[in-house]
Amino acid sequence: MVARVGVPGNGAGAAPGRLQSMWSCGGRRRRRLFAGAFLLVLAIVVLSRYVPWNLHEEVRGKFDFRGNLDLRAFLRTAEEVGLWVILRPGPYICSEWDLGGLPSWLLQDPEMQLRTTYKGFTEAVDDYFDRLMREVVHLQYKNGGPIIAIQVENEYGSYAEDPDYMMYIKQALLKRKIVELLMTSDNKDGLAAGFVSGALATVNFQKMDPGILSYLDTMQDNMPKMVMEYWTGWFDSWGGPHNVFDADEMMANIEKAIKAGASINLYMFHGGTNFGFMNGALHFDEYKATITSYDYDAVLTESGDYTSKFFKLRELFMSLADMPRPLPPIILNKASYGAILMQQYISLWEVLPSLVEPLKSEHPINMENLPVNNGNGQAFGYILYETVIPGGGELQSHDHVRDRAQVFLNTLHIGYLDYVKHQLSIPDGQGYRQLRLLVENRGRVNYGRNLNNQRKGLIGDIYLNKTALRNFKIYSLDMKPSFIESLRGTTPWSAVPDSAMGPAFFRGTLQVQHMPQDTFLKLEGWSKGVVFVNGQNLGRYWKIGPQGTLYLPATWLQQGHNEIIIFEERAAGRIIQSTDLPFLGRSQYVG
C-alpha cells in the first residue's frame, strides 16, 4: 500500500510560537519550509498544526490572530502549496510548551482544575473556541478549505482526571460547526482513557511495539490505523545531554508501521525554537525545564537545514510512490558575523526605580495573581521581591520558590534557592538591610498531572529564623517588548566594567553589511540569562548546557546596525560570537 505521511510544520507539533521566525520571514522562508515538507509526497501530504491558546489570548477576552499569530494566513499558505491540514486546536496541546499551551491567567482561580469540566475552565474554553473557530470553520474541506481532520484535545489518556471531559470537548467542536473527521491522540498506555466515541483513535510512539497497532484495532473495529505522532527525535532539558535518535532505527520503525498498513505523521518534521519564554518543563521526581532549542533531532534542523533523516525518508517514500527522480536540494545559507563586543552596561539595581513601579504587599504574591497586565497577572519572565530584615540567620523557603531565586543583601549576591536548595545562611550585619529575591519563572510544566500547581514566583511564605517575612515591594519584570523599549530610554548606560556582574543589562551592536542571513549566537563566558535582538526575545541561555548557541533567524536582522541586549543574571562576558554553525551539546542516543 501507499502510506500517507503527515508533516508537522514546526516545533512540538507545530505550535505557532516556535514558527515565529519562520512565519515572519515572508514568502522566501515560508516556501522553503513548505517545500521541505512537499518533498515527502506520497498519496497525500498533510500538515499537522497545533494552536497555542496562551499566545492567542494572552489577556482574557482579547484575542490576537495578527502577524506571527495569523493562523488563517498560515493555513491558506499550506493550501497554496498543496498540503492538507490536521488541525489540533487543544485547548491543551502539550508540545513541551509552557503549561501545554494553556494561558497562565487560568491559575488566578485558586480552585482551578485544568483539563476537566470544572466550570471556571469550561467557561474559558467556550469563549476561546467561540473566537478560534471563526478563524478555521470556513477552511474545512467540506467548505472548500485544506482542513481534513480536527483533533479532540491531546493525549488526554495520560491525564484522565475527568471521564466527562473528552465528550465535552467533542461537543464543543461540533456545536461550533466542525464537520470534518475527529481524532484523538495517545500513547499506548493512554489509548483506553483518551478515547471518545465518534472520533478516530490514533497512537503515538517512537519504537514499533509489535502489538501496538493490533491493540489500536481492539479500540475500534475496521477503522484506519494511524500513528499521529511518530517521534523522530526527542527534546532536551537544561543540565542534561542533547538527545538524538538513530536515523537507521527511525527508518526501520517507519517501514514497519507502513508495512502494517498505518498512516504516519512525523513528529517532528521540523523542530524549531522555543523563542522567548515559551518553553515548558517536566516535573516528576525532579523539575526539568526544556531548553530554548527545540531542534528535537528532527528531519529538518532547528534552522531548517536537511539532515540524513530527510534524505533517507525521501528515498523510502519515493520508492513506495514510484516517483521519477530526486528533487534538487534547497540550500539554506548561514552567516558568521564574527565577534560582537558588548559596549554598554546598566545594573538592574540602577535602572529599577525608573523602569518599574513596585507593588506593595504584606505577603508575597505569586506571579499569576499580581495586579498587572489588565488584571491578568504576569505570565513570564522574572519577579523581584524586596523586604527589610534585621540581622542575619537562616533563610528557609519551605519549597515556595518557583522556580529559581537569586538572593541578595542590598546588592550583594549571597546565593540561590530552588526546588532542591531550600535554606540559605544570611550573614549577620548591623541595622536593617534589604533582602532581595530575584525569582525566575523557568517554564511551566506541560505534561503530567501537575498542571494545576504551576503558579510561579513566591507561592507562599518564606522565613527568616522561623519567622515569616512581611511587607514586600514586588517588581514585575516580564521583559516584554514594551519592557525592553522602556529600558532603551532609561538613564545613560555606562561602559562595561572590567569584571561586570549581574543582574544587569548589556548592549552591543551586530553589523550586517549585506542581505541578512540566519546565524547562531554563542555566549561563551556568560553564565545565565536572556538575549534580545532588535527587541525580539531569542530565549534563554545557561552555561550548564547542553545548548551552546541560540538560533537567530535572518528575519529578525536588518542591514546595518542590529541592537543586541543581554540580561545576565550573574557573571558576564565581554563578547558574544556570531557563528554559522549551531552547537546543541554532547549527544546521547535515546530509545
mmCIF file with all atom_site columns, N, CA and C in Angstrom, residues 493-543:
data_model
loop_
_atom_site.group_PDB
_atom_site.id
_atom_site.type_symbol
_atom_site.label_atom_id
_atom_site.label_alt_id
_atom_site.label_comp_id
_atom_site.label_asym_id
_atom_site.label_entity_id
_atom_site.label_seq_id
_atom_site.pdbx_PDB_ins_code
_atom_site.Cartn_x
_atom_site.Cartn_y
_atom_site.Cartn_z
_atom_site.occupancy
_atom_site.B_iso_or_equiv
_atom_site.pdbx_formal_charge
_atom_site.auth_seq_id
_atom_site.auth_comp_id
_atom_site.auth_asym_id
_atom_site.auth_atom_id
_atom_site.pdbx_PDB_model_num
ATOM 1   N N  . TRP A 1 493 ? 23.502 54.671 29.771 1.00 0.00 ? 493 TRP A N  1
ATOM 2   C CA . TRP A 1 493 ? 24.243 53.442 30.024 1.00 0.00 ? 493 TRP A CA 1
ATOM 3   C C  . TRP A 1 493 ? 25.719 53.783 30.207 1.00 0.00 ? 493 TRP A C  1
ATOM 4   N N  . SER A 1 494 ? 26.426 52.918 30.936 1.00 0.00 ? 494 SER A N  1
ATOM 5   C CA . SER A 1 494 ? 27.858 53.116 31.186 1.00 0.00 ? 494 SER A CA 1
ATOM 6   C C  . SER A 1 494 ? 28.678 52.166 30.314 1.00 0.00 ? 494 SER A C  1
ATOM 7   N N  . ALA A 1 495 ? 29.958 52.444 30.228 1.00 0.00 ? 495 ALA A N  1
ATOM 8   C CA . ALA A 1 495 ? 30.874 51.493 29.595 1.00 0.00 ? 495 ALA A CA 1
ATOM 9   C C  . ALA A 1 495 ? 30.940 50.236 30.453 1.00 0.00 ? 495 ALA A C  1
ATOM 10  N N  . VAL A 1 496 ? 31.105 49.098 29.816 1.00 0.00 ? 496 VAL A N  1
ATOM 11  C CA . VAL A 1 496 ? 31.137 47.830 30.547 1.00 0.00 ? 496 VAL A CA 1
ATOM 12  C C  . VAL A 1 496 ? 32.387 47.783 31.419 1.00 0.00 ? 496 VAL A C  1
ATOM 13  N N  . PRO A 1 497 ? 32.250 47.573 32.737 1.00 0.00 ? 497 PRO A N  1
ATOM 14  C CA . PRO A 1 497 ? 33.429 47.497 33.609 1.00 0.00 ? 497 PRO A CA 1
ATOM 15  C C  . PRO A 1 497 ? 34.230 46.228 33.347 1.00 0.00 ? 497 PRO A C  1
ATOM 16  N N  . ASP A 1 498 ? 35.427 46.176 33.892 1.00 0.00 ? 498 ASP A N  1
ATOM 17  C CA . ASP A 1 498 ? 36.328 45.047 33.632 1.00 0.00 ? 498 ASP A CA 1
ATOM 18  C C  . ASP A 1 498 ? 35.763 43.723 34.121 1.00 0.00 ? 498 ASP A C  1
ATOM 19  N N  . SER A 1 499 ? 35.131 43.726 35.270 1.00 0.00 ? 499 SER A N  1
ATOM 20  C CA . SER A 1 499 ? 34.569 42.470 35.802 1.00 0.00 ? 499 SER A CA 1
ATOM 21  C C  . SER A 1 499 ? 33.095 42.702 36.110 1.00 0.00 ? 499 SER A C  1
ATOM 22  N N  . ALA A 1 500 ? 32.311 42.802 35.071 1.00 0.00 ? 500 ALA A N  1
ATOM 23  C CA . ALA A 1 500 ? 30.888 43.120 35.232 1.00 0.00 ? 500 ALA A CA 1
ATOM 24  C C  . ALA A 1 500 ? 30.130 41.938 35.796 1.00 0.00 ? 500 ALA A C  1
ATOM 25  N N  . MET A 1 501 ? 29.266 42.217 36.748 1.00 0.00 ? 501 MET A N  1
ATOM 26  C CA . MET A 1 501 ? 28.446 41.185 37.367 1.00 0.00 ? 501 MET A CA 1
ATOM 27  C C  . MET A 1 501 ? 26.971 41.556 37.236 1.00 0.00 ? 501 MET A C  1
ATOM 28  N N  . GLY A 1 502 ? 26.144 40.533 37.107 1.00 0.00 ? 502 GLY A N  1
ATOM 29  C CA . GLY A 1 502 ? 24.711 40.747 37.059 1.00 0.00 ? 502 GLY A CA 1
ATOM 30  C C  . GLY A 1 502 ? 24.126 40.738 38.463 1.00 0.00 ? 502 GLY A C  1
ATOM 31  N N  . PRO A 1 503 ? 22.828 40.992 38.533 1.00 0.00 ? 503 PRO A N  1
ATOM 32  C CA . PRO A 1 503 ? 21.930 41.122 37.393 1.00 0.00 ? 503 PRO A CA 1
ATOM 33  C C  . PRO A 1 503 ? 22.093 42.477 36.705 1.00 0.00 ? 503 PRO A C  1
ATOM 34  N N  . ALA A 1 504 ? 22.250 42.424 35.389 1.00 0.00 ? 504 ALA A N  1
ATOM 35  C CA . ALA A 1 504 ? 22.498 43.654 34.645 1.00 0.00 ? 504 ALA A CA 1
ATOM 36  C C  . ALA A 1 504 ? 22.151 43.435 33.182 1.00 0.00 ? 504 ALA A C  1
ATOM 37  N N  . PHE A 1 505 ? 22.004 44.575 32.480 1.00 0.00 ? 505 PHE A N  1
ATOM 38  C CA . PHE A 1 505 ? 21.750 44.554 31.047 1.00 0.00 ? 505 PHE A CA 1
ATOM 39  C C  . PHE A 1 505 ? 23.012 45.009 30.322 1.00 0.00 ? 505 PHE A C  1
ATOM 40  N N  . PHE A 1 506 ? 23.312 44.341 29.220 1.00 0.00 ? 506 PHE A N  1
ATOM 41  C CA . PHE A 1 506 ? 24.477 44.655 28.404 1.00 0.00 ? 506 PHE A CA 1
ATOM 42  C C  . PHE A 1 506 ? 24.003 44.913 26.974 1.00 0.00 ? 506 PHE A C  1
ATOM 43  N N  . ARG A 1 507 ? 24.630 45.888 26.325 1.00 0.00 ? 507 ARG A N  1
ATOM 44  C CA . ARG A 1 507 ? 24.176 46.260 24.984 1.00 0.00 ? 507 ARG A CA 1
ATOM 45  C C  . ARG A 1 507 ? 25.353 46.348 24.026 1.00 0.00 ? 507 ARG A C  1
ATOM 46  N N  . GLY A 1 508 ? 25.144 45.831 22.821 1.00 0.00 ? 508 GLY A N  1
ATOM 47  C CA . GLY A 1 508 ? 26.144 45.897 21.760 1.00 0.00 ? 508 GLY A CA 1
ATOM 48  C C  . GLY A 1 508 ? 25.457 45.953 20.415 1.00 0.00 ? 508 GLY A C  1
ATOM 49  N N  . THR A 1 509 ? 26.254 45.977 19.351 1.00 0.00 ? 509 THR A N  1
ATOM 50  C CA . THR A 1 509 ? 25.715 46.110 18.005 1.00 0.00 ? 509 THR A CA 1
ATOM 51  C C  . THR A 1 509 ? 26.288 45.040 17.095 1.00 0.00 ? 509 THR A C  1
ATOM 52  N N  . LEU A 1 510 ? 25.388 44.373 16.394 1.00 0.00 ? 510 LEU A N  1
ATOM 53  C CA . LEU A 1 510 ? 25.770 43.426 15.346 1.00 0.00 ? 510 LEU A CA 1
ATOM 54  C C  . LEU A 1 510 ? 25.620 44.136 14.007 1.00 0.00 ? 510 LEU A C  1
ATOM 55  N N  . GLN A 1 511 ? 26.716 44.205 13.249 1.00 0.00 ? 511 GLN A N  1
ATOM 56  C CA . GLN A 1 511 ? 26.706 44.868 11.952 1.00 0.00 ? 511 GLN A CA 1
ATOM 57  C C  . GLN A 1 511 ? 26.479 43.838 10.841 1.00 0.00 ? 511 GLN A C  1
ATOM 58  N N  . VAL A 1 512 ? 25.513 44.123 9.977  1.00 0.00 ? 512 VAL A N  1
ATOM 59  C CA . VAL A 1 512 ? 25.225 43.266 8.825  1.00 0.00 ? 512 VAL A CA 1
ATOM 60  C C  . VAL A 1 512 ? 25.412 44.106 7.568  1.00 0.00 ? 512 VAL A C  1
ATOM 61  N N  . GLN A 1 513 ? 26.375 43.724 6.738  1.00 0.00 ? 513 GLN A N  1
ATOM 62  C CA . GLN A 1 513 ? 26.723 44.539 5.570  1.00 0.00 ? 513 GLN A CA 1
ATOM 63  C C  . GLN A 1 513 ? 25.794 44.294 4.389  1.00 0.00 ? 513 GLN A C  1
ATOM 64  N N  . HIS A 1 514 ? 25.321 43.068 4.223  1.00 0.00 ? 514 HIS A N  1
ATOM 65  C CA . HIS A 1 514 ? 24.527 42.726 3.051  1.00 0.00 ? 514 HIS A CA 1
ATOM 66  C C  . HIS A 1 514 ? 23.171 42.188 3.503  1.00 0.00 ? 514 HIS A C  1
ATOM 67  N N  . MET A 1 515 ? 22.477 41.499 2.615  1.00 0.00 ? 515 MET A N  1
ATOM 68  C CA . MET A 1 515 ? 21.183 40.940 2.994  1.00 0.00 ? 515 MET A CA 1
ATOM 69  C C  . MET A 1 515 ? 21.374 39.975 4.163  1.00 0.00 ? 515 MET A C  1
ATOM 70  N N  . PRO A 1 516 ? 20.590 40.128 5.230  1.00 0.00 ? 516 PRO A N  1
ATOM 71  C CA . PRO A 1 516 ? 20.794 39.274 6.413  1.00 0.00 ? 516 PRO A CA 1
ATOM 72  C C  . PRO A 1 516 ? 20.575 37.796 6.112  1.00 0.00 ? 516 PRO A C  1
ATOM 73  N N  . GLN A 1 517 ? 21.348 36.986 6.814  1.00 0.00 ? 517 GLN A N  1
ATOM 74  C CA . GLN A 1 517 ? 21.196 35.535 6.759  1.00 0.00 ? 517 GLN A CA 1
ATOM 75  C C  . GLN A 1 517 ? 21.070 34.993 8.183  1.00 0.00 ? 517 GLN A C  1
ATOM 76  N N  . ASP A 1 518 ? 20.526 33.800 8.282  1.00 0.00 ? 518 ASP A N  1
ATOM 77  C CA . ASP A 1 518 ? 20.457 33.151 9.587  1.00 0.00 ? 518 ASP A CA 1
ATOM 78  C C  . ASP A 1 518 ? 21.843 33.030 10.202 1.00 0.00 ? 518 ASP A C  1
ATOM 79  N N  . THR A 1 519 ? 21.884 33.103 11.517 1.00 0.00 ? 519 THR A N  1
ATOM 80  C CA . THR A 1 519 ? 23.137 32.893 12.229 1.00 0.00 ? 519 THR A CA 1
ATOM 81  C C  . THR A 1 519 ? 22.836 32.310 13.602 1.00 0.00 ? 519 THR A C  1
ATOM 82  N N  . PHE A 1 520 ? 23.889 32.020 14.362 1.00 0.00 ? 520 PHE A N  1
ATOM 83  C CA . PHE A 1 520 ? 23.759 31.483 15.717 1.00 0.00 ? 520 PHE A CA 1
ATOM 84  C C  . PHE A 1 520 ? 24.645 32.307 16.640 1.00 0.00 ? 520 PHE A C  1
ATOM 85  N N  . LEU A 1 521 ? 24.138 32.605 17.824 1.00 0.00 ? 521 LEU A N  1
ATOM 86  C CA . LEU A 1 521 ? 24.900 33.383 18.798 1.00 0.00 ? 521 LEU A CA 1
ATOM 87  C C  . LEU A 1 521 ? 25.465 32.452 19.862 1.00 0.00 ? 521 LEU A C  1
ATOM 88  N N  . LYS A 1 522 ? 26.773 32.545 20.045 1.00 0.00 ? 522 LYS A N  1
ATOM 89  C CA . LYS A 1 522 ? 27.484 31.721 21.029 1.00 0.00 ? 522 LYS A CA 1
ATOM 90  C C  . LYS A 1 522 ? 27.873 32.613 22.202 1.00 0.00 ? 522 LYS A C  1
ATOM 91  N N  . LEU A 1 523 ? 27.473 32.215 23.427 1.00 0.00 ? 523 LEU A N  1
ATOM 92  C CA . LEU A 1 523 ? 27.690 33.056 24.612 1.00 0.00 ? 523 LEU A CA 1
ATOM 93  C C  . LEU A 1 523 ? 28.696 32.416 25.556 1.00 0.00 ? 523 LEU A C  1
ATOM 94  N N  . GLU A 1 524 ? 29.857 32.134 25.042 1.00 0.00 ? 524 GLU A N  1
ATOM 95  C CA . GLU A 1 524 ? 30.919 31.567 25.874 1.00 0.00 ? 524 GLU A CA 1
ATOM 96  C C  . GLU A 1 524 ? 31.383 32.619 26.871 1.00 0.00 ? 524 GLU A C  1
ATOM 97  N N  . GLY A 1 525 ? 31.514 32.222 28.138 1.00 0.00 ? 525 GLY A N  1
ATOM 98  C CA . GLY A 1 525 ? 31.959 33.152 29.172 1.00 0.00 ? 525 GLY A CA 1
ATOM 99  C C  . GLY A 1 525 ? 30.820 33.847 29.893 1.00 0.00 ? 525 GLY A C  1
ATOM 100 N N  . TRP A 1 526 ? 29.598 33.645 29.436 1.00 0.00 ? 526 TRP A N  1
ATOM 101 C CA . TRP A 1 526 ? 28.415 34.182 30.107 1.00 0.00 ? 526 TRP A CA 1
ATOM 102 C C  . TRP A 1 526 ? 27.789 33.080 30.951 1.00 0.00 ? 526 TRP A C  1
ATOM 103 N N  . SER A 1 527 ? 27.021 33.461 31.975 1.00 0.00 ? 527 SER A N  1
ATOM 104 C CA . SER A 1 527 ? 26.507 32.460 32.913 1.00 0.00 ? 527 SER A CA 1
ATOM 105 C C  . SER A 1 527 ? 25.080 32.022 32.609 1.00 0.00 ? 527 SER A C  1
ATOM 106 N N  . LYS A 1 528 ? 24.144 32.951 32.705 1.00 0.00 ? 528 LYS A N  1
ATOM 107 C CA . LYS A 1 528 ? 22.734 32.577 32.579 1.00 0.00 ? 528 LYS A CA 1
ATOM 108 C C  . LYS A 1 528 ? 21.915 33.834 32.311 1.00 0.00 ? 528 LYS A C  1
ATOM 109 N N  . GLY A 1 529 ? 21.028 33.767 31.345 1.00 0.00 ? 529 GLY A N  1
ATOM 110 C CA . GLY A 1 529 ? 20.214 34.943 31.074 1.00 0.00 ? 529 GLY A CA 1
ATOM 111 C C  . GLY A 1 529 ? 19.391 34.801 29.822 1.00 0.00 ? 529 GLY A C  1
ATOM 112 N N  . VAL A 1 530 ? 19.099 35.955 29.203 1.00 0.00 ? 530 VAL A N  1
ATOM 113 C CA . VAL A 1 530 ? 18.203 36.046 28.058 1.00 0.00 ? 530 VAL A CA 1
ATOM 114 C C  . VAL A 1 530 ? 18.804 37.019 27.053 1.00 0.00 ? 530 VAL A C  1
ATOM 115 N N  . VAL A 1 531 ? 18.594 36.740 25.748 1.00 0.00 ? 531 VAL A N  1
ATOM 116 C CA . VAL A 1 531 ? 19.139 37.579 24.687 1.00 0.00 ? 531 VAL A CA 1
ATOM 117 C C  . VAL A 1 531 ? 18.004 38.188 23.871 1.00 0.00 ? 531 VAL A C  1
ATOM 118 N N  . PHE A 1 532 ? 18.109 39.500 23.613 1.00 0.00 ? 532 PHE A N  1
ATOM 119 C CA . PHE A 1 532 ? 17.144 40.219 22.789 1.00 0.00 ? 532 PHE A CA 1
ATOM 120 C C  . PHE A 1 532 ? 17.882 40.826 21.596 1.00 0.00 ? 532 PHE A C  1
ATOM 121 N N  . VAL A 1 533 ? 17.348 40.623 20.394 1.00 0.00 ? 533 VAL A N  1
ATOM 122 C CA . VAL A 1 533 ? 17.930 41.202 19.178 1.00 0.00 ? 533 VAL A CA 1
ATOM 123 C C  . VAL A 1 533 ? 16.864 42.055 18.508 1.00 0.00 ? 533 VAL A C  1
ATOM 124 N N  . ASN A 1 534 ? 17.151 43.337 18.385 1.00 0.00 ? 534 ASN A N  1
ATOM 125 C CA . ASN A 1 534 ? 16.169 44.284 17.841 1.00 0.00 ? 534 ASN A CA 1
ATOM 126 C C  . ASN A 1 534 ? 14.813 44.139 18.526 1.00 0.00 ? 534 ASN A C  1
ATOM 127 N N  . GLY A 1 535 ? 14.854 43.918 19.827 1.00 0.00 ? 535 GLY A N  1
ATOM 128 C CA . GLY A 1 535 ? 13.640 43.806 20.625 1.00 0.00 ? 535 GLY A CA 1
ATOM 129 C C  . GLY A 1 535 ? 13.020 42.427 20.652 1.00 0.00 ? 535 GLY A C  1
ATOM 130 N N  . GLN A 1 536 ? 13.489 41.491 19.813 1.00 0.00 ? 536 GLN A N  1
ATOM 131 C CA . GLN A 1 536 ? 12.940 40.138 19.776 1.00 0.00 ? 536 GLN A CA 1
ATOM 132 C C  . GLN A 1 536 ? 13.667 39.263 20.797 1.00 0.00 ? 536 GLN A C  1
ATOM 133 N N  . ASN A 1 537 ? 12.896 38.527 21.574 1.00 0.00 ? 537 ASN A N  1
ATOM 134 C CA . ASN A 1 537 ? 13.453 37.661 22.613 1.00 0.00 ? 537 ASN A CA 1
ATOM 135 C C  . ASN A 1 537 ? 13.854 36.322 21.999 1.00 0.00 ? 537 ASN A C  1
ATOM 136 N N  . LEU A 1 538 ? 15.169 36.090 21.875 1.00 0.00 ? 538 LEU A N  1
ATOM 137 C CA . LEU A 1 538 ? 15.655 34.820 21.320 1.00 0.00 ? 538 LEU A CA 1
ATOM 138 C C  . LEU A 1 538 ? 15.486 33.662 22.285 1.00 0.00 ? 538 LEU A C  1
ATOM 139 N N  . GLY A 1 539 ? 15.405 33.953 23.583 1.00 0.00 ? 539 GLY A N  1
ATOM 140 C CA . GLY A 1 539 ? 15.264 32.899 24.571 1.00 0.00 ? 539 GLY A CA 1
ATOM 141 C C  . GLY A 1 539 ? 16.408 32.881 25.560 1.00 0.00 ? 539 GLY A C  1
ATOM 142 N N  . ARG A 1 540 ? 16.427 31.829 26.364 1.00 0.00 ? 540 ARG A N  1
ATOM 143 C CA . ARG A 1 540 ? 17.367 31.712 27.480 1.00 0.00 ? 540 ARG A CA 1
ATOM 144 C C  . ARG A 1 540 ? 18.659 31.023 27.054 1.00 0.00 ? 540 ARG A C  1
ATOM 145 N N  . TYR A 1 541 ? 19.740 31.378 27.725 1.00 0.00 ? 541 TYR A N  1
ATOM 146 C CA . TYR A 1 541 ? 20.996 30.634 27.653 1.00 0.00 ? 541 TYR A CA 1
ATOM 147 C C  . TYR A 1 541 ? 21.405 30.291 29.083 1.00 0.00 ? 541 TYR A C  1
ATOM 148 N N  . TRP A 1 542 ? 22.233 29.253 29.233 1.00 0.00 ? 542 TRP A N  1
ATOM 149 C CA . TRP A 1 542 ? 22.701 28.833 30.557 1.00 0.00 ? 542 TRP A CA 1
ATOM 150 C C  . TRP A 1 542 ? 23.950 27.989 30.365 1.00 0.00 ? 542 TRP A C  1
ATOM 151 N N  . LYS A 1 543 ? 24.975 28.317 31.090 1.00 0.00 ? 543 LYS A N  1
ATOM 152 C CA . LYS A 1 543 ? 26.262 27.657 30.877 1.00 0.00 ? 543 LYS A CA 1
ATOM 153 C C  . LYS A 1 543 ? 26.233 26.166 31.207 1.00 0.00 ? 543 LYS A C  1
#
